[in-house]
Amino acid sequence: MTVTYTSRVATARFGGFSQLLLLWRGSIYKLLYRELLLFLAAYLGLSLAYRFLLSEAQRRLFEKLVLYCDKSANLIPVSFVLGFYVALVLERWWGQFRTVP
């Protein structure tokens, strides 16, 4: 079933666009809020553990682990992976475009 929001968009007032986004059934916010909450909880847990639970020696070990992971992450550039993703999306779009006629 298709849901239309044309009348609400046409009568939206100042600040009404944000309310319209939250009402939208296909909203990106409704799709990603669980992942965002999980990420924020993990970040908050690590931050609190680093600040209040770890001793000074454990903090240094954690910092060394972070630097090692940062060095390892630079081995595969993000632009390289993003190029494959964009190529895949473009190939799918072009395949759909060619099947329309």
mmCIF file of N, CA and C in Angstrom:
data_model
loop_
_atom_site.group_PDB
_atom_site.id
_atom_site.type_symbol
_atom_site.label_atom_id
_atom_site.label_comp_id
_atom_site.label_asym_id
_atom_site.label_seq_id
_atom_site.Cartn_x
_atom_site.Cartn_y
_atom_site.Cartn_z
ATOM 1 N N MET A 1 0.847 -1.171 0.000
ATOM 2 C CA MET A 1 0.000 0.000 0.000
ATOM 3 C C MET A 1 0.892 1.233 0.000
ATOM 4 N N THR A 2 0.583 2.158 -0.868
ATOM 5 C CA THR A 2 1.357 3.390 -0.965
ATOM 6 C C THR A 2 0.770 4.434 -0.027
ATOM 7 N N VAL A 3 1.624 5.079 0.726
ATOM 8 C CA VAL A 3 1.200 6.136 1.638
ATOM 9 C C VAL A 3 1.677 7.447 1.056
ATOM 10 N N THR A 4 0.761 8.389 0.888
ATOM 11 C CA THR A 4 1.141 9.688 0.330
ATOM 12 C C THR A 4 1.121 10.743 1.427
ATOM 13 N N TYR A 5 2.063 11.636 1.339
ATOM 14 C CA TYR A 5 2.182 12.719 2.301
ATOM 15 C C TYR A 5 2.105 14.066 1.595
ATOM 16 N N THR A 6 1.520 14.092 0.409
ATOM 17 C CA THR A 6 1.506 15.302 -0.396
ATOM 18 C C THR A 6 0.783 16.436 0.308
ATOM 19 N N SER A 7 -0.348 16.142 0.913
ATOM 20 C CA SER A 7 -1.108 17.211 1.582
ATOM 21 C C SER A 7 -0.349 17.751 2.789
ATOM 22 N N ARG A 8 0.333 16.901 3.506
ATOM 23 C CA ARG A 8 1.110 17.369 4.668
ATOM 24 C C ARG A 8 2.312 18.188 4.243
ATOM 25 N N VAL A 9 2.955 17.813 3.132
ATOM 26 C CA VAL A 9 4.099 18.572 2.634
ATOM 27 C C VAL A 9 3.650 19.942 2.177
ATOM 28 N N ALA A 10 2.497 20.000 1.505
ATOM 29 C CA ALA A 10 2.006 21.277 0.986
ATOM 30 C C ALA A 10 1.611 22.231 2.099
ATOM 31 N N THR A 11 1.160 21.731 3.233
ATOM 32 C CA THR A 11 0.709 22.590 4.330
ATOM 33 C C THR A 11 1.714 22.674 5.471
ATOM 34 N N ALA A 12 2.919 22.207 5.255
ATOM 35 C CA ALA A 12 3.925 22.234 6.324
ATOM 36 C C ALA A 12 4.331 23.661 6.639
ATOM 37 N N ARG A 13 4.463 23.950 7.900
ATOM 38 C CA ARG A 13 4.881 25.275 8.349
ATOM 39 C C ARG A 13 6.301 25.214 8.863
ATOM 40 N N PHE A 14 6.763 26.310 9.451
ATOM 41 C CA PHE A 14 8.126 26.380 9.973
ATOM 42 C C PHE A 14 8.320 25.303 11.037
ATOM 43 N N GLY A 15 9.337 24.489 10.872
ATOM 44 C CA GLY A 15 9.604 23.402 11.802
ATOM 45 C C GLY A 15 8.780 22.159 11.537
ATOM 46 N N GLY A 16 7.892 22.210 10.572
ATOM 47 C CA GLY A 16 7.037 21.075 10.273
ATOM 48 C C GLY A 16 7.731 19.989 9.482
ATOM 49 N N PHE A 17 8.822 20.342 8.815
ATOM 50 C CA PHE A 17 9.527 19.349 8.007
ATOM 51 C C PHE A 17 10.137 18.265 8.886
ATOM 52 N N SER A 18 10.680 18.633 10.043
ATOM 53 C CA SER A 18 11.253 17.618 10.937
ATOM 54 C C SER A 18 10.169 16.687 11.464
ATOM 55 N N GLN A 19 8.985 17.222 11.746
ATOM 56 C CA GLN A 19 7.880 16.361 12.174
ATOM 57 C C GLN A 19 7.451 15.432 11.046
ATOM 58 N N LEU A 20 7.470 15.957 9.835
ATOM 59 C CA LEU A 20 7.102 15.138 8.679
ATOM 60 C C LEU A 20 8.085 13.990 8.480
ATOM 61 N N LEU A 21 9.373 14.237 8.705
ATOM 62 C CA LEU A 21 10.359 13.165 8.583
ATOM 63 C C LEU A 21 10.123 12.063 9.606
ATOM 64 N N LEU A 22 9.713 12.432 10.806
ATOM 65 C CA LEU A 22 9.463 11.434 11.838
ATOM 66 C C LEU A 22 8.177 10.649 11.574
ATOM 67 N N LEU A 23 7.224 11.248 10.874
ATOM 68 C CA LEU A 23 5.980 10.555 10.541
ATOM 69 C C LEU A 23 6.149 9.610 9.361
ATOM 70 N N TRP A 24 7.118 9.856 8.542
ATOM 71 C CA TRP A 24 7.305 9.099 7.307
ATOM 72 C C TRP A 24 7.590 7.639 7.619
ATOM 73 N N ARG A 25 6.847 6.746 7.027
ATOM 74 C CA ARG A 25 7.003 5.319 7.320
ATOM 75 C C ARG A 25 8.292 4.753 6.761
ATOM 76 N N GLY A 26 8.827 5.342 5.714
ATOM 77 C CA GLY A 26 10.069 4.873 5.132
ATOM 78 C C GLY A 26 11.248 5.728 5.538
ATOM 79 N N SER A 27 11.187 6.337 6.694
ATOM 80 C CA SER A 27 12.203 7.281 7.136
ATOM 81 C C SER A 27 13.541 6.591 7.404
ATOM 82 N N ILE A 28 14.616 7.275 7.048
ATOM 83 C CA ILE A 28 15.955 6.759 7.308
ATOM 84 C C ILE A 28 16.216 6.692 8.812
ATOM 85 N N TYR A 29 15.581 7.593 9.560
ATOM 86 C CA TYR A 29 15.755 7.586 11.011
ATOM 87 C C TYR A 29 15.154 6.332 11.624
ATOM 88 N N LYS A 30 13.999 5.917 11.136
ATOM 89 C CA LYS A 30 13.365 4.712 11.662
ATOM 90 C C LYS A 30 14.126 3.458 11.245
ATOM 91 N N LEU A 31 14.862 3.547 10.168
ATOM 92 C CA LEU A 31 15.645 2.406 9.706
ATOM 93 C C LEU A 31 16.932 2.239 10.516
ATOM 94 N N LEU A 32 17.549 3.335 10.918
ATOM 95 C CA LEU A 32 18.879 3.283 11.525
ATOM 96 C C LEU A 32 18.931 3.547 13.028
ATOM 97 N N TYR A 33 17.802 3.807 13.674
ATOM 98 C CA TYR A 33 17.882 4.198 15.076
ATOM 99 C C TYR A 33 18.437 3.090 15.979
ATOM 100 N N ARG A 34 18.164 1.829 15.657
ATOM 101 C CA ARG A 34 18.690 0.742 16.492
ATOM 102 C C ARG A 34 20.210 0.670 16.431
ATOM 103 N N GLU A 35 20.758 0.795 15.207
ATOM 104 C CA GLU A 35 22.204 0.763 15.049
ATOM 105 C C GLU A 35 22.857 1.957 15.724
ATOM 106 N N LEU A 36 22.210 3.120 15.623
ATOM 107 C CA LEU A 36 22.735 4.320 16.276
ATOM 108 C C LEU A 36 22.751 4.150 17.792
ATOM 109 N N LEU A 37 21.673 3.639 18.354
ATOM 110 C CA LEU A 37 21.631 3.420 19.801
ATOM 111 C C LEU A 37 22.669 2.394 20.251
ATOM 112 N N LEU A 38 22.861 1.335 19.460
ATOM 113 C CA LEU A 38 23.876 0.334 19.786
ATOM 114 C C LEU A 38 25.274 0.942 19.748
ATOM 115 N N PHE A 39 25.562 1.735 18.717
ATOM 116 C CA PHE A 39 26.862 2.388 18.609
ATOM 117 C C PHE A 39 27.091 3.349 19.779
ATOM 118 N N LEU A 40 26.080 4.151 20.107
ATOM 119 C CA LEU A 40 26.231 5.097 21.213
ATOM 120 C C LEU A 40 26.427 4.381 22.552
ATOM 121 N N ALA A 41 25.722 3.271 22.759
ATOM 122 C CA ALA A 41 25.890 2.512 24.002
ATOM 123 C C ALA A 41 27.291 1.907 24.083
ATOM 124 N N ALA A 42 27.791 1.370 22.978
ATOM 125 C CA ALA A 42 29.139 0.802 22.970
ATOM 126 C C ALA A 42 30.188 1.886 23.205
ATOM 127 N N TYR A 43 30.013 3.031 22.559
ATOM 128 C CA TYR A 43 30.954 4.135 22.738
ATOM 129 C C TYR A 43 30.932 4.640 24.182
ATOM 130 N N LEU A 44 29.742 4.800 24.736
ATOM 131 C CA LEU A 44 29.627 5.265 26.120
ATOM 132 C C LEU A 44 30.251 4.253 27.082
ATOM 133 N N GLY A 45 30.019 2.967 26.835
ATOM 134 C CA GLY A 45 30.602 1.931 27.698
ATOM 135 C C GLY A 45 32.122 1.940 27.656
ATOM 136 N N LEU A 46 32.705 2.027 26.449
ATOM 137 C CA LEU A 46 34.166 2.082 26.338
ATOM 138 C C LEU A 46 34.730 3.349 26.967
ATOM 139 N N SER A 47 34.054 4.465 26.749
ATOM 140 C CA SER A 47 34.538 5.722 27.307
ATOM 141 C C SER A 47 34.515 5.712 28.833
ATOM 142 N N LEU A 48 33.419 5.227 29.400
ATOM 143 C CA LEU A 48 33.330 5.162 30.858
ATOM 144 C C LEU A 48 34.325 4.163 31.436
ATOM 145 N N ALA A 49 34.506 3.036 30.772
ATOM 146 C CA ALA A 49 35.472 2.045 31.246
ATOM 147 C C ALA A 49 36.887 2.617 31.198
ATOM 148 N N TYR A 50 37.220 3.323 30.124
ATOM 149 C CA TYR A 50 38.553 3.912 30.004
ATOM 150 C C TYR A 50 38.788 4.969 31.081
ATOM 151 N N ARG A 51 37.797 5.797 31.336
ATOM 152 C CA ARG A 51 37.973 6.913 32.266
ATOM 153 C C ARG A 51 37.938 6.500 33.738
ATOM 154 N N PHE A 52 37.081 5.511 34.077
ATOM 155 C CA PHE A 52 36.857 5.240 35.493
ATOM 156 C C PHE A 52 37.283 3.851 35.969
ATOM 157 N N LEU A 53 37.380 2.873 35.078
ATOM 158 C CA LEU A 53 37.654 1.518 35.529
ATOM 159 C C LEU A 53 39.094 1.071 35.322
ATOM 160 N N LEU A 54 39.765 1.599 34.313
ATOM 161 C CA LEU A 54 41.114 1.130 33.989
ATOM 162 C C LEU A 54 42.165 1.859 34.818
ATOM 163 N N SER A 55 43.191 1.111 35.181
ATOM 164 C CA SER A 55 44.327 1.735 35.854
ATOM 165 C C SER A 55 45.202 2.418 34.806
ATOM 166 N N GLU A 56 46.241 3.104 35.278
ATOM 167 C CA GLU A 56 47.112 3.836 34.341
ATOM 168 C C GLU A 56 47.835 2.887 33.377
ATOM 169 N N ALA A 57 48.287 1.749 33.853
ATOM 170 C CA ALA A 57 48.967 0.777 32.987
ATOM 171 C C ALA A 57 47.992 0.182 31.967
ATOM 172 N N GLN A 58 46.779 -0.078 32.407
ATOM 173 C CA GLN A 58 45.773 -0.606 31.481
ATOM 174 C C GLN A 58 45.389 0.424 30.431
ATOM 175 N N ARG A 59 45.364 1.698 30.826
ATOM 176 C CA ARG A 59 45.072 2.764 29.853
ATOM 177 C C ARG A 59 46.144 2.821 28.769
ATOM 178 N N ARG A 60 47.399 2.709 29.158
ATOM 179 C CA ARG A 60 48.495 2.734 28.172
ATOM 180 C C ARG A 60 48.390 1.549 27.218
ATOM 181 N N LEU A 61 48.052 0.364 27.754
ATOM 182 C CA LEU A 61 47.866 -0.813 26.918
ATOM 183 C C LEU A 61 46.695 -0.615 25.950
ATOM 184 N N PHE A 62 45.617 -0.032 26.432
ATOM 185 C CA PHE A 62 44.460 0.250 25.580
ATOM 186 C C PHE A 62 44.825 1.249 24.479
ATOM 187 N N GLU A 63 45.609 2.265 24.818
ATOM 188 C CA GLU A 63 46.032 3.245 23.818
ATOM 189 C C GLU A 63 46.924 2.599 22.756
ATOM 190 N N LYS A 64 47.786 1.674 23.172
ATOM 191 C CA LYS A 64 48.608 0.950 22.193
ATOM 192 C C LYS A 64 47.745 0.098 21.265
ATOM 193 N N LEU A 65 46.715 -0.524 21.814
ATOM 194 C CA LEU A 65 45.791 -1.316 21.008
ATOM 195 C C LEU A 65 45.050 -0.432 20.001
ATOM 196 N N VAL A 66 44.637 0.752 20.432
ATOM 197 C CA VAL A 66 43.953 1.688 19.541
ATOM 198 C C VAL A 66 44.884 2.133 18.411
ATOM 199 N N LEU A 67 46.124 2.431 18.724
ATOM 200 C CA LEU A 67 47.072 2.841 17.687
ATOM 201 C C LEU A 67 47.346 1.701 16.703
ATOM 202 N N TYR A 68 47.424 0.472 17.196
ATOM 203 C CA TYR A 68 47.621 -0.677 16.314
ATOM 204 C C TYR A 68 46.428 -0.852 15.367
ATOM 205 N N CYS A 69 45.217 -0.717 15.908
ATOM 206 C CA CYS A 69 44.023 -0.840 15.062
ATOM 207 C C CYS A 69 43.955 0.288 14.040
ATOM 208 N N ASP A 70 44.375 1.486 14.428
ATOM 209 C CA ASP A 70 44.379 2.613 13.497
ATOM 210 C C ASP A 70 45.365 2.374 12.362
ATOM 211 N N LYS A 71 46.526 1.838 12.700
ATOM 212 C CA LYS A 71 47.520 1.517 11.672
ATOM 213 C C LYS A 71 47.003 0.438 10.729
ATOM 214 N N SER A 72 46.333 -0.573 11.263
ATOM 215 C CA SER A 72 45.796 -1.654 10.448
ATOM 216 C C SER A 72 44.651 -1.180 9.557
ATOM 217 N N ALA A 73 43.890 -0.223 10.033
ATOM 218 C CA ALA A 73 42.768 0.293 9.239
ATOM 219 C C ALA A 73 43.252 1.061 8.023
ATOM 220 N N ASN A 74 44.437 1.626 8.084
ATOM 221 C CA ASN A 74 44.974 2.390 6.959
ATOM 222 C C ASN A 74 45.538 1.499 5.855
ATOM 223 N N LEU A 75 45.604 0.190 6.069
ATOM 224 C CA LEU A 75 46.129 -0.702 5.049
ATOM 225 C C LEU A 75 45.199 -0.809 3.839
ATOM 226 N N ILE A 76 43.885 -0.750 4.081
ATOM 227 C CA ILE A 76 42.897 -0.777 2.997
ATOM 228 C C ILE A 76 42.214 0.592 2.978
ATOM 229 N N PRO A 77 42.501 1.409 1.978
ATOM 230 C CA PRO A 77 41.923 2.750 1.947
ATOM 231 C C PRO A 77 40.405 2.712 1.745
ATOM 232 N N VAL A 78 39.723 3.625 2.385
ATOM 233 C CA VAL A 78 38.272 3.693 2.306
ATOM 234 C C VAL A 78 37.827 4.032 0.888
ATOM 235 N N SER A 79 38.567 4.870 0.191
ATOM 236 C CA SER A 79 38.185 5.235 -1.171
ATOM 237 C C SER A 79 38.214 4.029 -2.095
ATOM 238 N N PHE A 80 39.093 3.097 -1.849
ATOM 239 C CA PHE A 80 39.172 1.871 -2.644
ATOM 240 C C PHE A 80 37.907 1.035 -2.455
ATOM 241 N N VAL A 81 37.494 0.847 -1.215
ATOM 242 C CA VAL A 81 36.291 0.073 -0.925
ATOM 243 C C VAL A 81 35.058 0.810 -1.434
ATOM 244 N N LEU A 82 35.036 2.123 -1.264
ATOM 245 C CA LEU A 82 33.910 2.921 -1.732
ATOM 246 C C LEU A 82 33.785 2.862 -3.245
ATOM 247 N N GLY A 83 34.891 2.791 -3.953
ATOM 248 C CA GLY A 83 34.861 2.671 -5.409
ATOM 249 C C GLY A 83 34.165 1.388 -5.852
ATOM 250 N N PHE A 84 34.446 0.276 -5.174
ATOM 251 C CA PHE A 84 33.754 -0.970 -5.494
ATOM 252 C C PHE A 84 32.262 -0.865 -5.216
ATOM 253 N N TYR A 85 31.909 -0.229 -4.120
ATOM 254 C CA TYR A 85 30.495 -0.081 -3.766
ATOM 255 C C TYR A 85 29.763 0.765 -4.802
ATOM 256 N N VAL A 86 30.340 1.886 -5.188
ATOM 257 C CA VAL A 86 29.709 2.764 -6.174
ATOM 258 C C VAL A 86 29.599 2.056 -7.520
ATOM 259 N N ALA A 87 30.620 1.311 -7.900
ATOM 260 C CA ALA A 87 30.567 0.566 -9.156
ATOM 261 C C ALA A 87 29.438 -0.458 -9.133
ATOM 262 N N LEU A 88 29.250 -1.137 -8.018
ATOM 263 C CA LEU A 88 28.185 -2.122 -7.896
ATOM 264 C C LEU A 88 26.817 -1.461 -7.981
ATOM 265 N N VAL A 89 26.635 -0.357 -7.294
ATOM 266 C CA VAL A 89 25.354 0.355 -7.328
ATOM 267 C C VAL A 89 25.071 0.874 -8.728
ATOM 268 N N LEU A 90 26.075 1.431 -9.371
ATOM 269 C CA LEU A 90 25.901 1.950 -10.722
ATOM 270 C C LEU A 90 25.568 0.824 -11.701
ATOM 271 N N GLU A 91 26.205 -0.320 -11.545
ATOM 272 C CA GLU A 91 25.908 -1.461 -12.413
ATOM 273 C C GLU A 91 24.475 -1.932 -12.246
ATOM 274 N N ARG A 92 23.985 -1.987 -11.018
ATOM 275 C CA ARG A 92 22.592 -2.383 -10.782
ATOM 276 C C ARG A 92 21.623 -1.362 -11.368
ATOM 277 N N TRP A 93 21.921 -0.084 -11.168
ATOM 278 C CA TRP A 93 21.056 0.964 -11.705
ATOM 279 C C TRP A 93 21.031 0.896 -13.226
ATOM 280 N N TRP A 94 22.185 0.712 -13.849
ATOM 281 C CA TRP A 94 22.254 0.649 -15.305
ATOM 282 C C TRP A 94 21.499 -0.579 -15.826
ATOM 283 N N GLY A 95 21.570 -1.695 -15.131
ATOM 284 C CA GLY A 95 20.805 -2.878 -15.518
ATOM 285 C C GLY A 95 19.304 -2.639 -15.452
ATOM 286 N N GLN A 96 18.839 -1.949 -14.410
ATOM 287 C CA GLN A 96 17.426 -1.612 -14.319
ATOM 288 C C GLN A 96 17.027 -0.625 -15.404
ATOM 289 N N PHE A 97 17.882 0.328 -15.695
ATOM 290 C CA PHE A 97 17.597 1.333 -16.717
ATOM 291 C C PHE A 97 17.469 0.686 -18.093
ATOM 292 N N ARG A 98 18.301 -0.301 -18.364
ATOM 293 C CA ARG A 98 18.262 -0.957 -19.666
ATOM 294 C C ARG A 98 17.052 -1.876 -19.823
ATOM 295 N N THR A 99 16.506 -2.375 -18.731
ATOM 296 C CA THR A 99 15.343 -3.270 -18.831
ATOM 297 C C THR A 99 14.023 -2.510 -18.883
ATOM 298 N N VAL A 100 14.007 -1.214 -18.653
ATOM 299 C CA VAL A 100 12.760 -0.446 -18.686
ATOM 300 C C VAL A 100 12.137 -0.423 -20.081
ATOM 301 N N PRO A 101 12.854 -0.130 -21.161
ATOM 302 C CA PRO A 101 12.213 -0.092 -22.479
ATOM 303 C C PRO A 101 11.801 -1.483 -22.883
#
